[in-house]
Coordinates of C-alpha atoms in Angstrom, one line a residue:
X89 CA 92.8 -86.8 -28.2
X90 CA 92.1 -84.7 -25.1
X91 CA 90.0 -87.7 -22.6
X92 CA 88.4 -86.2 -19.2
X93 CA 87.6 -89.1 -17.0
X94 CA 84.7 -86.8 -15.1
X95 CA 81.1 -86.3 -16.9
X96 CA 79.1 -84.0 -16.3
X97 CA 75.4 -83.0 -15.0
X98 CA 75.7 -80.6 -18.0
X99 CA 77.7 -82.8 -20.0
X100 CA 74.9 -85.7 -19.5
X101 CA 72.1 -83.2 -19.9
X102 CA 73.3 -82.2 -23.1
X103 CA 73.7 -85.5 -24.3
X104 CA 70.0 -86.4 -23.2
X105 CA 68.4 -83.1 -25.5
X106 CA 70.2 -83.5 -28.0
X107 CA 69.4 -87.2 -27.8
X108 CA 65.6 -87.1 -27.5
X109 CA 65.3 -84.4 -29.7
X110 CA 66.9 -85.7 -32.6
X111 CA 65.0 -89.3 -31.6
X112 CA 61.6 -87.0 -32.4
X113 CA 62.7 -85.0 -35.3
X114 CA 64.1 -88.6 -37.7
X115 CA 60.6 -89.9 -36.5
X116 CA 58.4 -87.0 -37.4
X117 CA 60.6 -87.2 -40.6
X118 CA 60.4 -90.2 -41.5
X119 CA 56.7 -90.5 -41.2
X120 CA 55.7 -86.8 -42.7
X121 CA 57.7 -87.8 -45.8
X122 CA 56.0 -91.8 -45.4
X123 CA 52.2 -90.8 -44.8
X124 CA 52.7 -87.3 -46.4
X125 CA 51.4 -85.5 -43.1
X126 CA 52.4 -82.0 -43.3
X127 CA 50.8 -80.5 -41.3
X128 CA 53.8 -81.2 -38.4
X129 CA 56.4 -79.6 -41.2
X130 CA 56.6 -75.9 -39.2
X131 CA 57.0 -77.6 -35.7
X132 CA 59.8 -80.1 -36.9
X133 CA 61.2 -77.2 -38.2
X134 CA 61.0 -75.3 -35.2
X135 CA 62.3 -78.0 -33.7
X136 CA 65.4 -78.4 -36.0
X137 CA 66.6 -74.8 -34.9
X138 CA 66.5 -75.0 -32.3
X139 CA 68.2 -78.1 -31.5
X140 CA 70.8 -76.4 -33.9
X141 CA 71.7 -74.3 -31.1
X142 CA 72.3 -76.8 -28.7
X143 CA 73.7 -78.8 -30.8
X144 CA 76.1 -75.2 -30.9
X145 CA 75.6 -75.9 -27.2
X146 CA 76.7 -79.5 -26.7
X147 CA 79.8 -78.9 -29.2
X148 CA 81.6 -76.3 -27.9
X149 CA 81.1 -77.7 -24.6
X150 CA 83.0 -81.6 -25.7
X151 CA 85.6 -79.7 -27.8
X152 CA 86.7 -77.9 -24.8
X153 CA 86.8 -80.3 -22.0
X154 CA 87.5 -83.3 -23.9
X155 CA 86.4 -87.0 -24.9
X156 CA 85.3 -88.7 -22.3
X157 CA 87.5 -91.5 -20.6
X158 CA 86.5 -95.4 -21.7
X159 CA 84.8 -96.8 -18.8
X160 CA 86.7 -99.8 -19.4
X161 CA 89.3 -101.1 -21.3
X162 CA 88.8 -101.7 -25.0
X163 CA 90.5 -103.3 -28.0
X164 CA 91.6 -100.1 -30.6
X165 CA 89.4 -102.1 -33.1
X166 CA 86.2 -101.3 -30.6
X167 CA 88.5 -97.7 -29.6
X168 CA 88.6 -96.2 -33.2
X169 CA 84.9 -97.7 -33.6
X170 CA 84.0 -95.5 -31.0
X171 CA 85.4 -92.4 -31.5
X172 CA 84.3 -93.2 -36.2
X173 CA 80.5 -93.3 -33.9
X174 CA 81.3 -90.1 -32.0
X175 CA 82.9 -88.4 -34.5
X176 CA 79.9 -89.5 -37.4
X177 CA 77.5 -88.8 -34.5
X178 CA 78.2 -84.8 -33.7
X179 CA 79.5 -84.4 -38.4
X180 CA 75.4 -85.8 -38.8
X181 CA 73.6 -84.2 -36.0
X182 CA 75.1 -80.4 -37.0
X183 CA 74.5 -81.1 -41.0
X184 CA 71.2 -82.9 -40.5
X185 CA 70.1 -79.1 -40.2
X186 CA 72.0 -77.2 -42.3
X187 CA 70.6 -79.4 -44.8
X188 CA 67.1 -79.0 -43.7
X189 CA 68.0 -75.0 -43.2
X190 CA 68.6 -75.2 -47.1
X191 CA 65.9 -77.5 -48.4
X192 CA 63.6 -75.5 -47.0
X193 CA 64.5 -71.6 -46.8
X194 CA 66.4 -72.3 -50.4
X195 CA 63.0 -73.8 -51.8
X196 CA 60.7 -70.8 -50.4
X197 CA 59.1 -72.8 -48.5
X198 CA 60.1 -70.6 -45.4
X199 CA 61.6 -71.6 -42.2
X200 CA 59.5 -70.8 -39.1
X201 CA 60.4 -70.9 -35.3
X202 CA 57.1 -70.8 -33.5
X203 CA 55.2 -68.7 -36.1
X204 CA 58.3 -65.8 -36.8
X205 CA 60.4 -66.8 -39.0
X206 CA 63.9 -66.7 -39.9
X207 CA 63.7 -67.7 -43.3
X208 CA 60.6 -65.6 -44.7
X209 CA 58.6 -68.2 -47.5
X210 CA 58.3 -67.4 -50.9
X211 CA 55.2 -68.5 -52.4
X212 CA 53.3 -67.0 -55.1
X213 CA 49.8 -68.5 -56.0
X214 CA 49.8 -70.6 -53.2
X215 CA 52.9 -72.1 -54.2
X216 CA 56.5 -71.7 -53.8
X217 CA 59.2 -70.6 -55.4
X218 CA 62.6 -71.4 -54.7
X219 CA 65.2 -68.8 -53.2
X220 CA 67.5 -70.3 -55.2
X221 CA 66.4 -74.1 -56.1
X222 CA 69.4 -76.3 -56.9
X223 CA 70.5 -75.3 -53.6
X224 CA 67.0 -76.5 -52.2
X225 CA 67.2 -79.4 -53.6
X226 CA 71.0 -80.2 -52.9
X227 CA 69.6 -79.4 -49.7
X228 CA 66.2 -81.9 -50.0
X229 CA 68.7 -85.6 -50.8
X230 CA 71.3 -84.5 -48.3
X231 CA 68.6 -84.3 -46.0
X232 CA 66.9 -87.8 -46.5
X233 CA 70.1 -89.1 -47.3
X234 CA 72.0 -88.0 -43.5
X235 CA 68.5 -88.4 -41.8
X236 CA 69.1 -92.2 -42.7
X237 CA 72.5 -92.3 -42.0
X238 CA 72.0 -90.7 -39.1
X239 CA 69.3 -93.1 -37.6
X240 CA 72.3 -96.4 -38.9
X241 CA 74.2 -94.2 -36.7
X242 CA 72.5 -93.5 -33.9
X243 CA 71.6 -98.1 -34.3
X244 CA 75.1 -98.1 -33.6
X245 CA 75.4 -96.2 -30.6
X246 CA 73.0 -97.7 -28.7
X247 CA 73.6 -101.2 -29.7
X248 CA 77.1 -99.4 -28.4
X249 CA 76.1 -98.7 -24.9
X250 CA 73.9 -101.6 -24.8
X251 CA 77.1 -104.2 -25.6
X252 CA 78.5 -101.6 -22.6
X253 CA 76.4 -102.4 -20.5
X254 CA 75.0 -106.1 -20.9
X255 CA 78.2 -108.0 -22.8
X256 CA 81.2 -105.4 -21.2
X257 CA 79.2 -105.5 -17.8
X258 CA 81.0 -102.3 -17.2
X259 CA 79.7 -98.5 -16.5
X260 CA 78.8 -97.3 -19.3
X261 CA 75.1 -96.6 -19.8
X262 CA 75.2 -96.2 -15.9
X263 CA 77.4 -93.3 -16.1
X264 CA 75.4 -91.8 -19.0
X265 CA 72.1 -92.5 -16.7
X266 CA 73.9 -90.7 -13.4
X267 CA 74.2 -93.9 -11.8
X268 CA 77.6 -94.9 -11.8
X269 CA 79.7 -96.2 -8.7
X270 CA 81.2 -92.9 -7.3
X271 CA 78.4 -90.8 -8.1
X272 CA 75.5 -89.0 -7.2

């Protein structure tokens, strides 16, 4: 695995933009599903599509530049756990919007992006008619399961950052905030 000792402002910006976007979408999705507040649905889909584009940029950037060098020395278990969590985050943040697109697009609900239909809706007499019911049902189930899994993985990632900061007292969190020693 290629490591890069530096953390650029681009990498930091992409990390926080994706992190905030994922947190907003997870919270919105859980809120809509729990309280059946479907008025947020179009915004959820729009932000999901935009985040997918941002995720593509982040993934290309990360894969080209490699993974960051750890800010300290860690056991093999910690290194493996960190690698697993980072790959799970990368995969999860891609699969979650893709399954959302499958559910909504194939289900005939449409996928609007600021009012423009990326995937047209298919309503007949006020009811959505699926383009592909099996694909939509799969997308629906996968989107819900992945949402919960991604929430757990994000929680592990956040706990790891706090562990580095408070227990290990290393620069992991500081460098993600642009405050590590030797950074501007």
